[in-house]
Structure formats: C-alpha cells, structure tokens
Short mmCIF file of C-alpha atoms and ligand atoms in Angstrom, two decimals:
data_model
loop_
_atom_site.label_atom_id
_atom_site.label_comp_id
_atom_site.label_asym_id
_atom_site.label_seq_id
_atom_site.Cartn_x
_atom_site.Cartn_y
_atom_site.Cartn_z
CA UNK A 307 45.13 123.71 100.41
CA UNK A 308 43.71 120.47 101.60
CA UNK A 309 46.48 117.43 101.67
CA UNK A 310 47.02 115.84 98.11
CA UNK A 311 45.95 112.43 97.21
CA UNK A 312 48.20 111.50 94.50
CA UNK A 313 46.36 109.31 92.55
CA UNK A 314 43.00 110.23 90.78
CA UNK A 315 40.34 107.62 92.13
CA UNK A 316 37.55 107.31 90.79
CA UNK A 317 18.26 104.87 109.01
CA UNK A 318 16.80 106.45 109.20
CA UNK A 319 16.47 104.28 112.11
CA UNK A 320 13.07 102.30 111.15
CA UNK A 321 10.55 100.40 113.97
CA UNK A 322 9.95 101.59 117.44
CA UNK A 323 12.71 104.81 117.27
CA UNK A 324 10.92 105.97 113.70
CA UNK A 325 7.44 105.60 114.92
CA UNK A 326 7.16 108.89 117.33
CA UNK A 327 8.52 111.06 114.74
CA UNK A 328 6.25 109.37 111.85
CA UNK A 329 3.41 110.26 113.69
CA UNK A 330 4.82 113.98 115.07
CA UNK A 331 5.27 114.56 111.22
CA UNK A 332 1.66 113.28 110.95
CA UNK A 333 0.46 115.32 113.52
CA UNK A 334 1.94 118.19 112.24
CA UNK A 335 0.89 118.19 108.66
CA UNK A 336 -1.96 120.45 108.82
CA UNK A 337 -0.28 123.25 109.13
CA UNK A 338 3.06 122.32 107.50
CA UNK A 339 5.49 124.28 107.73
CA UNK A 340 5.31 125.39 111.48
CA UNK A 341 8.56 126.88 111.52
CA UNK A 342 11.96 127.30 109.45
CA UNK A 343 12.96 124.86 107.10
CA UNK A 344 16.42 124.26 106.50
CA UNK A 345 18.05 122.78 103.25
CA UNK A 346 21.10 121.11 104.11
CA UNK A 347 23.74 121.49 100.93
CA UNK A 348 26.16 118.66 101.51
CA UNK A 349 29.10 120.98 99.98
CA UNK A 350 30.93 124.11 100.92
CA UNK A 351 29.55 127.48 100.67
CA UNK A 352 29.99 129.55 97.72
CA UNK A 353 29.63 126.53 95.39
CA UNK A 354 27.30 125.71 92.74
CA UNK A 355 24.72 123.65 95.07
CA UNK A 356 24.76 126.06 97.15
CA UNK A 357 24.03 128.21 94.44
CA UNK A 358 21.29 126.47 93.07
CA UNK A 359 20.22 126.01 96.67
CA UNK A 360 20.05 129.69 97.92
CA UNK A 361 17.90 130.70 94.60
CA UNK A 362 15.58 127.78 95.33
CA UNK A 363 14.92 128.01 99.11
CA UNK A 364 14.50 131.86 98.77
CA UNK A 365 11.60 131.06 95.91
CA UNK A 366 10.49 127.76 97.48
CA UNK A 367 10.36 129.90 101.04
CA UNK A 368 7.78 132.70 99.75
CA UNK A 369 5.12 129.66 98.24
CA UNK A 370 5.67 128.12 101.79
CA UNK A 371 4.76 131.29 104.09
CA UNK A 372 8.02 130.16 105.47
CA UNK A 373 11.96 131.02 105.93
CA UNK A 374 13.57 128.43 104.31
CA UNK A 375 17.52 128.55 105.47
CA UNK A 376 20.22 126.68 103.87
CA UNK A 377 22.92 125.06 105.84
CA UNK A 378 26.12 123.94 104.20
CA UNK A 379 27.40 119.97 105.50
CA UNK A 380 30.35 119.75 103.25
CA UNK A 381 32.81 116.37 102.91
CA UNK A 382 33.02 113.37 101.95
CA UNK A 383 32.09 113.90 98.31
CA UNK A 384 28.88 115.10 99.81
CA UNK A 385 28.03 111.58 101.99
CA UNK A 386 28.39 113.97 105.58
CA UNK A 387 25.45 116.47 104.39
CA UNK A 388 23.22 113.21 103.09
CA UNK A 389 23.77 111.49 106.04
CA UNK A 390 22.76 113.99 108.50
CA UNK A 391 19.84 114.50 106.65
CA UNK A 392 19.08 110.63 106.03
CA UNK A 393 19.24 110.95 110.36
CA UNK A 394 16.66 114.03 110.81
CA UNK A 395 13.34 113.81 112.40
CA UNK A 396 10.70 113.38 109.27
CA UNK A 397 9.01 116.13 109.26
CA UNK A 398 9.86 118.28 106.19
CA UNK A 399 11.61 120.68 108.13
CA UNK A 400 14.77 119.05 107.35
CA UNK A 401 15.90 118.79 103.78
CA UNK A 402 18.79 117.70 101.37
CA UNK A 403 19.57 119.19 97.99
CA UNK A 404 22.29 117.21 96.28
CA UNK A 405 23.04 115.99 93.07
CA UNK A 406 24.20 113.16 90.51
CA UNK A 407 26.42 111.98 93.93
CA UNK A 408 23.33 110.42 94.84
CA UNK A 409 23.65 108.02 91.99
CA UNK A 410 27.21 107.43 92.47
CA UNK A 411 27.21 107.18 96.27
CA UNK A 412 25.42 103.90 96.74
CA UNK A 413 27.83 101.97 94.26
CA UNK A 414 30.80 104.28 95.40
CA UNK A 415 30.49 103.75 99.34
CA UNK A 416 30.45 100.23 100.48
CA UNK A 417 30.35 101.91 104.38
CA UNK A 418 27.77 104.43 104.77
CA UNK A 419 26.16 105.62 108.19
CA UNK A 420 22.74 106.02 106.28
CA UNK A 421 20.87 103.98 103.88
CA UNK A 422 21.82 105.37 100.45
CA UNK A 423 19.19 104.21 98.23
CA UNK A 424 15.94 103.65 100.44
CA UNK A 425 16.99 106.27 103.42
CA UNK A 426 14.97 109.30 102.06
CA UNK A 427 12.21 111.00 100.28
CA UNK A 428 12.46 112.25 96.49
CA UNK A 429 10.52 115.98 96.33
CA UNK A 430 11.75 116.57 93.16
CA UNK A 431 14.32 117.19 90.53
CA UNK A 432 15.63 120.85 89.96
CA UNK A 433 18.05 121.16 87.58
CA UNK A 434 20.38 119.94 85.09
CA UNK A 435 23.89 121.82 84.87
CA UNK A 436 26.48 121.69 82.29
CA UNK A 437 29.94 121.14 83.48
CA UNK A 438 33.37 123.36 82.29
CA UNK A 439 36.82 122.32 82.53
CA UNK A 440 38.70 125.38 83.29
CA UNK A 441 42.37 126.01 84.11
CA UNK A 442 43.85 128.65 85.85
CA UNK A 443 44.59 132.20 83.63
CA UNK A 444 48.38 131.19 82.67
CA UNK A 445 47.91 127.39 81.86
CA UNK A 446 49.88 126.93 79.02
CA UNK A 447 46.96 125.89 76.27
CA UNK A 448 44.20 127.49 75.01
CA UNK A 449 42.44 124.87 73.62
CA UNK A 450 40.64 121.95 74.46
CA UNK A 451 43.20 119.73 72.45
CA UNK A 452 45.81 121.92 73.53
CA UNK A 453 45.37 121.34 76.66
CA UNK A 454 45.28 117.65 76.27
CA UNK A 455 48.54 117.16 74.90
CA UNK A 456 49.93 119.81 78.16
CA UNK A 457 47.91 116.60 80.13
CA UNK A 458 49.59 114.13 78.63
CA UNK A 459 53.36 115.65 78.81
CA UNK A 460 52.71 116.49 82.30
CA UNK A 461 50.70 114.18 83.89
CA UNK A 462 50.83 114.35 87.90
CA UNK A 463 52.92 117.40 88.11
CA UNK A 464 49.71 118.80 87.14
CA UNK A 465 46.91 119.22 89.91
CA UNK A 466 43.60 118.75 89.44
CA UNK A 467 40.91 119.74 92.19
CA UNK A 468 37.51 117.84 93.21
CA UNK A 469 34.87 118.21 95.74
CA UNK A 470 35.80 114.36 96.80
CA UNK A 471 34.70 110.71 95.33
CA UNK A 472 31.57 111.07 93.96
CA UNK A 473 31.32 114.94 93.45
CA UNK A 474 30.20 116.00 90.14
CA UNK A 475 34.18 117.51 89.93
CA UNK A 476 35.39 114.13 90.48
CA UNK A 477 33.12 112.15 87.80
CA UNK A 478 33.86 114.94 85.19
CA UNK A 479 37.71 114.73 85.95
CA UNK A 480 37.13 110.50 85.65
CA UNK A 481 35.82 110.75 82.41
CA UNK A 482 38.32 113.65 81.38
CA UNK A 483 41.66 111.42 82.24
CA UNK A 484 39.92 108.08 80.62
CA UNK A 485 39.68 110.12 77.45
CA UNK A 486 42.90 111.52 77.83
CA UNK A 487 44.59 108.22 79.52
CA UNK A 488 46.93 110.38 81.78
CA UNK A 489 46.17 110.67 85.04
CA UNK A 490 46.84 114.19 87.37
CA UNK A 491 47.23 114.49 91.12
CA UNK A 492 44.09 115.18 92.66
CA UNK A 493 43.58 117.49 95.13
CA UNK A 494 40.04 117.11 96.95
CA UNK A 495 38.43 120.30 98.37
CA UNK A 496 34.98 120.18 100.66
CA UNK A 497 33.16 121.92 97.51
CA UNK A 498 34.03 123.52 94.43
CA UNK A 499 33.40 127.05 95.93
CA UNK A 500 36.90 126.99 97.71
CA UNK A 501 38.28 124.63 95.18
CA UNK A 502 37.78 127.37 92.50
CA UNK A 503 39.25 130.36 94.53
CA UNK A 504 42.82 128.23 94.22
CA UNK A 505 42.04 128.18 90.21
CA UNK A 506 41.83 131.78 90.42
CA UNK A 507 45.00 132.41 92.69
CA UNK A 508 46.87 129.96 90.39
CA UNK A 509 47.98 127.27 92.66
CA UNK A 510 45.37 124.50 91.26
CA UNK A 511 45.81 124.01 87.40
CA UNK A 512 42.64 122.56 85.96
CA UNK A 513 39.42 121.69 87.61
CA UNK A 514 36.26 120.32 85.95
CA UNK A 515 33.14 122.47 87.36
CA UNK A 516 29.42 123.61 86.85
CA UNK A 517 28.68 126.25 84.86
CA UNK A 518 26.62 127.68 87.91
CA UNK A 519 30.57 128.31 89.56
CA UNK A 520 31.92 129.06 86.70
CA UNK A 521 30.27 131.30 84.17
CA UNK A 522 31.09 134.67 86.04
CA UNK A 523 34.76 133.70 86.28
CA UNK A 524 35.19 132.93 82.79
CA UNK A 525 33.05 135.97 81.85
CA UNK A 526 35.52 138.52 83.54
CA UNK A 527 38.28 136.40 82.04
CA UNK A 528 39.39 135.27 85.08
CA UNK A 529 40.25 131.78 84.00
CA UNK A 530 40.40 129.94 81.10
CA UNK A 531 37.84 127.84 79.56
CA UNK A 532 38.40 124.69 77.28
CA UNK A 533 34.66 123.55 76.61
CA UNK A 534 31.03 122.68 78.01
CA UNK A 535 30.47 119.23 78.61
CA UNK A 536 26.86 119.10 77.36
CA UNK A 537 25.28 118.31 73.39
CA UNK A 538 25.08 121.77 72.87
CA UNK A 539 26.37 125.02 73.89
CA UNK A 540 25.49 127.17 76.87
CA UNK A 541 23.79 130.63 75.80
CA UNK A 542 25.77 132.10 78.84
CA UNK A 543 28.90 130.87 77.51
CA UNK A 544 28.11 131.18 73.63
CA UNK A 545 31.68 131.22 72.22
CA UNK A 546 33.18 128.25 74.19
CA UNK A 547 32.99 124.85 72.26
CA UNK A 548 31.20 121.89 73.10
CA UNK A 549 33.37 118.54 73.97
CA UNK A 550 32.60 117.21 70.52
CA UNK A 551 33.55 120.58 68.88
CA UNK A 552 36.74 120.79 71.11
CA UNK A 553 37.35 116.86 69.75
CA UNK A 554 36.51 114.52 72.59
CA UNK A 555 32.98 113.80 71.70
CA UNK A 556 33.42 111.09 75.19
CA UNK A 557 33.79 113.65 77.69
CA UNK A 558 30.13 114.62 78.64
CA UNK A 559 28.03 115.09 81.60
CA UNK A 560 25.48 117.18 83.17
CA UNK A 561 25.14 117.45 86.48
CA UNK A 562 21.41 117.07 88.12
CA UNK A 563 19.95 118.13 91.65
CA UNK A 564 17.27 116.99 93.11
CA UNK A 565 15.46 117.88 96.31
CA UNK A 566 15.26 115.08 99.15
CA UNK A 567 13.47 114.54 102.77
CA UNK A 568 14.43 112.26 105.01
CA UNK A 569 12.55 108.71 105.02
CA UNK A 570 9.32 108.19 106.78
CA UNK A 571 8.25 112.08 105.52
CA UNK A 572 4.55 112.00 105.29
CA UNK A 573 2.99 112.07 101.63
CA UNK A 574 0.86 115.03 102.81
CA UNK A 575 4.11 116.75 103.24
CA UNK A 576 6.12 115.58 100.05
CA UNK A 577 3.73 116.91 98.13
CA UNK A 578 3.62 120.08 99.47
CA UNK A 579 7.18 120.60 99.20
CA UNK A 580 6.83 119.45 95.90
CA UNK A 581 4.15 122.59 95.06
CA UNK A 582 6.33 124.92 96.21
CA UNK A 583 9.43 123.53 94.47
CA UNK A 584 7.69 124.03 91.35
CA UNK A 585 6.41 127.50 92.12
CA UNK A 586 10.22 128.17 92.92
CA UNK A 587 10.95 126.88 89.32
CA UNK A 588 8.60 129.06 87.90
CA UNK A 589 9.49 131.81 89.89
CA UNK A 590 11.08 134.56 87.47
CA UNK A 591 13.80 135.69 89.33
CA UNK A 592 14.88 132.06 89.59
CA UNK A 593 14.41 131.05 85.96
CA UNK A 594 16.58 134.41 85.12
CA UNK A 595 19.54 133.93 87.16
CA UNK A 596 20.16 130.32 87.09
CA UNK A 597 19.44 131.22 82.76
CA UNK A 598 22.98 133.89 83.91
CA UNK A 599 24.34 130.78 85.29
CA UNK A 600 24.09 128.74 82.07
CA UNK A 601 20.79 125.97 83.58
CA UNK A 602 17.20 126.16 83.88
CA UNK A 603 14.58 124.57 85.87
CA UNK A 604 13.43 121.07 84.78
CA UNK A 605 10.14 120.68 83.18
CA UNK A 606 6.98 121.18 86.21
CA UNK A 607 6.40 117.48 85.19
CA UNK A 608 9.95 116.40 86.58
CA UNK A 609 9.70 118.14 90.04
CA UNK A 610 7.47 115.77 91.33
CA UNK A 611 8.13 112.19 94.14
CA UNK A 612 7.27 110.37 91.20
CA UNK A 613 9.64 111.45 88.26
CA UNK A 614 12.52 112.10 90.69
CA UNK A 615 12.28 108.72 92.61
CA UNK A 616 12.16 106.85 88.81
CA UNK A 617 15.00 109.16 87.23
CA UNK A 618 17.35 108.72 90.55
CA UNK A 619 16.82 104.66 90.33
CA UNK A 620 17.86 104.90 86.61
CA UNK A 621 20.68 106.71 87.34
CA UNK A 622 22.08 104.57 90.39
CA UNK A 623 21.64 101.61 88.02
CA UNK A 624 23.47 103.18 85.22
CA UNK A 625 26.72 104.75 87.27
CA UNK A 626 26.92 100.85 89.08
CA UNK A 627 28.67 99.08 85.91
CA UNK A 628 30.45 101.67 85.06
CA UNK A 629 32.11 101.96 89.13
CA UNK A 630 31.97 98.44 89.11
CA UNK A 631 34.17 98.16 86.12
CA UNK A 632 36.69 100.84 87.34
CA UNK A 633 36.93 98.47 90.52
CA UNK A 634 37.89 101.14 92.76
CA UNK A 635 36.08 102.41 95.94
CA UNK A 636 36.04 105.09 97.79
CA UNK A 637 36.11 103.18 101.01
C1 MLT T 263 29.71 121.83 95.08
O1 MLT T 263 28.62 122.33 95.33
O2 MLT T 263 30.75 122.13 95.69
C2 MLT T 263 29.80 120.87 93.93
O3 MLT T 263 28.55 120.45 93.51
C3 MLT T 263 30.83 119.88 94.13
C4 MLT T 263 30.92 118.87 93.02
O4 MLT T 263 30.09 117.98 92.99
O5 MLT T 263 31.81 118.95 92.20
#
C-alpha cells in the first residue's frame, strides 16, 4: 500500500515555441489522423477511466481508420496525465480523457506545470457515472446508516482509499465525511483500479468509487455496497439504495469525462475527433457495456467543443466556492 496521509484533505508553451507545431497540425489536417492516436488516462490501469477509455478509443479508433492506444499517466489526483498532455505537440494525435478533476484541479492546485483552465481543447463530453461507496466483504454494517454510525465510533482507525486530491474518490469521500462529520485516514492510491484490489483483499475498509469499477465486484458479492450516489438507481445495480433512500439525501455526485486535446489543436481537427467520439457513443457495443457498467453515453448534442467547453466552465465555477470555503489545498 501507498504511505498513509492521516488526515482526509479535501503551456502549452504559446508564441514562437507553439507556432511550428500550430502550423505542423495545420499542415497535417487533411489527412488527419496520419498515424496512432494515443489517449492518455491520467489514472492507473484497470480503473474506471481507463475503462471508459479503452471502450471509447476502440469505437472512436474504427470511425477514425486509425489505432487509437490508450496510455495510462497516473498521480497526482490525475494533474501528471493532464499535464503531459497540456505539453504535447497539437496535433490530435495526443489526447486526454479525464473527468470532474478538471473542475476541481484549477481551484485545487495553486502550482500547476500546465495551464489548467485555458491549456487545452474540449472534444467532447462522454459520460456521466454514478459513484458507490463500498466496503470491504467483512465491514461490520450492512447498511448505509449502519455504516455511518461504524464511521462515527471509529473514525481514523478506519481507512479510506482515493485516487489523490481531486479524484472523483476523493470528492465523493469529502462529501461522505461532511455528512457524516467524522473524518477517516486516507490512503491515496494512483487510481481506483489498484485502490479497489486492497478493498477486495480486505486491508482498505471503505472506498467511494464509480460504478464502472465497481458493479462486477458487487455483482459476484465480492464487496459490500451501501448506496449509489445519483437521483435514482442504477439498472445494473437495481437493489442497492440511492443516498436519499439510504438517508443522506447530501451525499451525491456523478462523475463526468470528457475528451480533451492539447491547446493550439486546429478546429479542422477538433471536430473531427468530435465525429468520431460520437460515432463511438453510438457505437452498440459501447452503449451495451458501459449500460453493464451502470452509465451511458451523453446525448450526441453534448459531445461536441461547444457543450463540453460551456459545461466544464460551469463546473470549475461551481467546485471554486465550495474549495474555497473548505480552505484547504492540495499544494
Ligand atoms: C480512476 O480512473 O482511477 C478514477 O477515476 C480515480 C478517481 O477519480 O477516483
């Protein structure tokens, strides 16, 4: 296991160095893609970007005439893989997928090596995925409620794994010890694929997760499941309550992924990755196994520069008062 914090906390280079690359991108646009594109996932392999990822870049790859690869730049709540990506040549042949982090990072992250907010392209959104807060198979609750009263009486004895500040893991778990007002020891992971395998051997207690990593596990009974963090249930999890069933109506939160390039992409190209993002989202093989997985594809409408580029803005502006207010950094 990665070392334990104890406490639960909440350029592109522009001018003369940008200009060759601007116009290499230009150049090249014709006959975009010229060779493999990789998707960097800015979290361990085996979690649920990567999930999401994999499906995606398979579908997006066949609409492109294309391999599309997917590399996996975990740490740093996902700020490493955005980074390297915010530094790639413009061309569309370097990618990021990440998620709601990108709303929480520029607030979060007062030090950055890349410009959070204006250093890339928005392609598109992807999805929106539900969030479970699972224990490991002999937690002593069985019950959403249950298990808050086990939080309360044990407070940091208990631990709690993340994928780092600003991971979706680490939001969820924010929200989950506000409600509760007990705070665990939180144990950060480079991704919630490796965090999970330590919920299933039984040495991490409760972890807060997408229902993309988790549905299969709590399928086979694996580990125990206290509710889905959305409005309404999740057909692939029909039985397990929703927060406001299980009695903490507060604790809530999807998790959404969108698809980025880096700054200074050409609009030719944006929108081209945007077609075949949303032939990938219609693609039925996609549809029916992130549908397993407990999400779906946004609407066509929503995998566009536009929509993604407005939704992402709201977002930043709506996580900054509430980071603000919690005063702590993750710098
Ligand atoms: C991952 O892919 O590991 C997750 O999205 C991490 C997280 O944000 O919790």
């Amino acid at each position: 296991m990665p070392p334990v914090a104890r406490r639960p906390l909440f350029a592109l280079a522009t001018g003369a160095l940008a200009a060759p690359w601007i116009a290499g991108g230009a150049r090249a646009q014709g006959n975009y893609p010229t060779r493999t594109v990789t998707v960097i996932v800015p979290f361990a392999a085996g979690g649920p970007t990567d999930t999401v990822t994999r499906l995606v870049a398979e579908a997006m790859g066949r609409d492109l005439g294309q391999t599309v690869v997917v590399e996996n730049v975990g740490g740093a709540g996902g700020t490493l893989g955005a980074a390297r990506v915010a530094q790639a040549r413009p061309d569309g042949h370097t990618l990021l997928l990440h998620h709601i982090g990108m709303a929480t990072a520029p607030t979060l992250y007062r030090r950055l090596p890349y410009d959070p907010v204006n250093g890339f392209e928005t392609i598109g959104l992807v999805t929106e995925v539900p969030m479970t807060l699972v224990a490991k198979k002999d937690f002593p609750a069985n019950t959403l409620a249950e298990a808050v009263e086990v939080i309360k009486r044990e407070g940091d004895r208990l631990n709690y794994a993340n994928a780092g500040i600003g991971a979706a893991s680490h939001l969820c778990g924010l929200l989950l010890m506000k409600a509760v007002g007990t705070a665990m020891t939180t144990v950060p992971f480079r991704g919630t694929g490796p965090a999970v395998q330590e919920v299933l051997s039984g040495r991490i207690d409760l972890m807060c997760d997408q229902t993309t990593n988790t549905t299969e596990h709590i399928n086979a009974g694996s580990m125990k499941v206290f509710n889905v963090t959305t409005a309404e249930r999740v057909q692939s999890l029909p039985n397990v309550p929703t927060s406001k069933e299980a009695g903490l109506p507060e604790f809530e939160v999807s998790v959404w992924h969108g698809l980025y390039a880096p700054k200074g992409t050409p609009a030719e190209i944006q929108q081209r990755l945007s077609k075949a993002l949303q032939a990938a989202l219609r693609d039925e093989k996609l549809v029916a196994r992130f549908a397993d997985l407990g999400t779906a594809p946004v609407a066509q409408d929503r995998a566009t520069p536009d929509a993604h580029r407005k939704f992402w803005q709201a977002d930043i502006a709506k996580w900054k008062p509430i980071i603000q207010a919690a005063g702590q950094f993750a710098d």
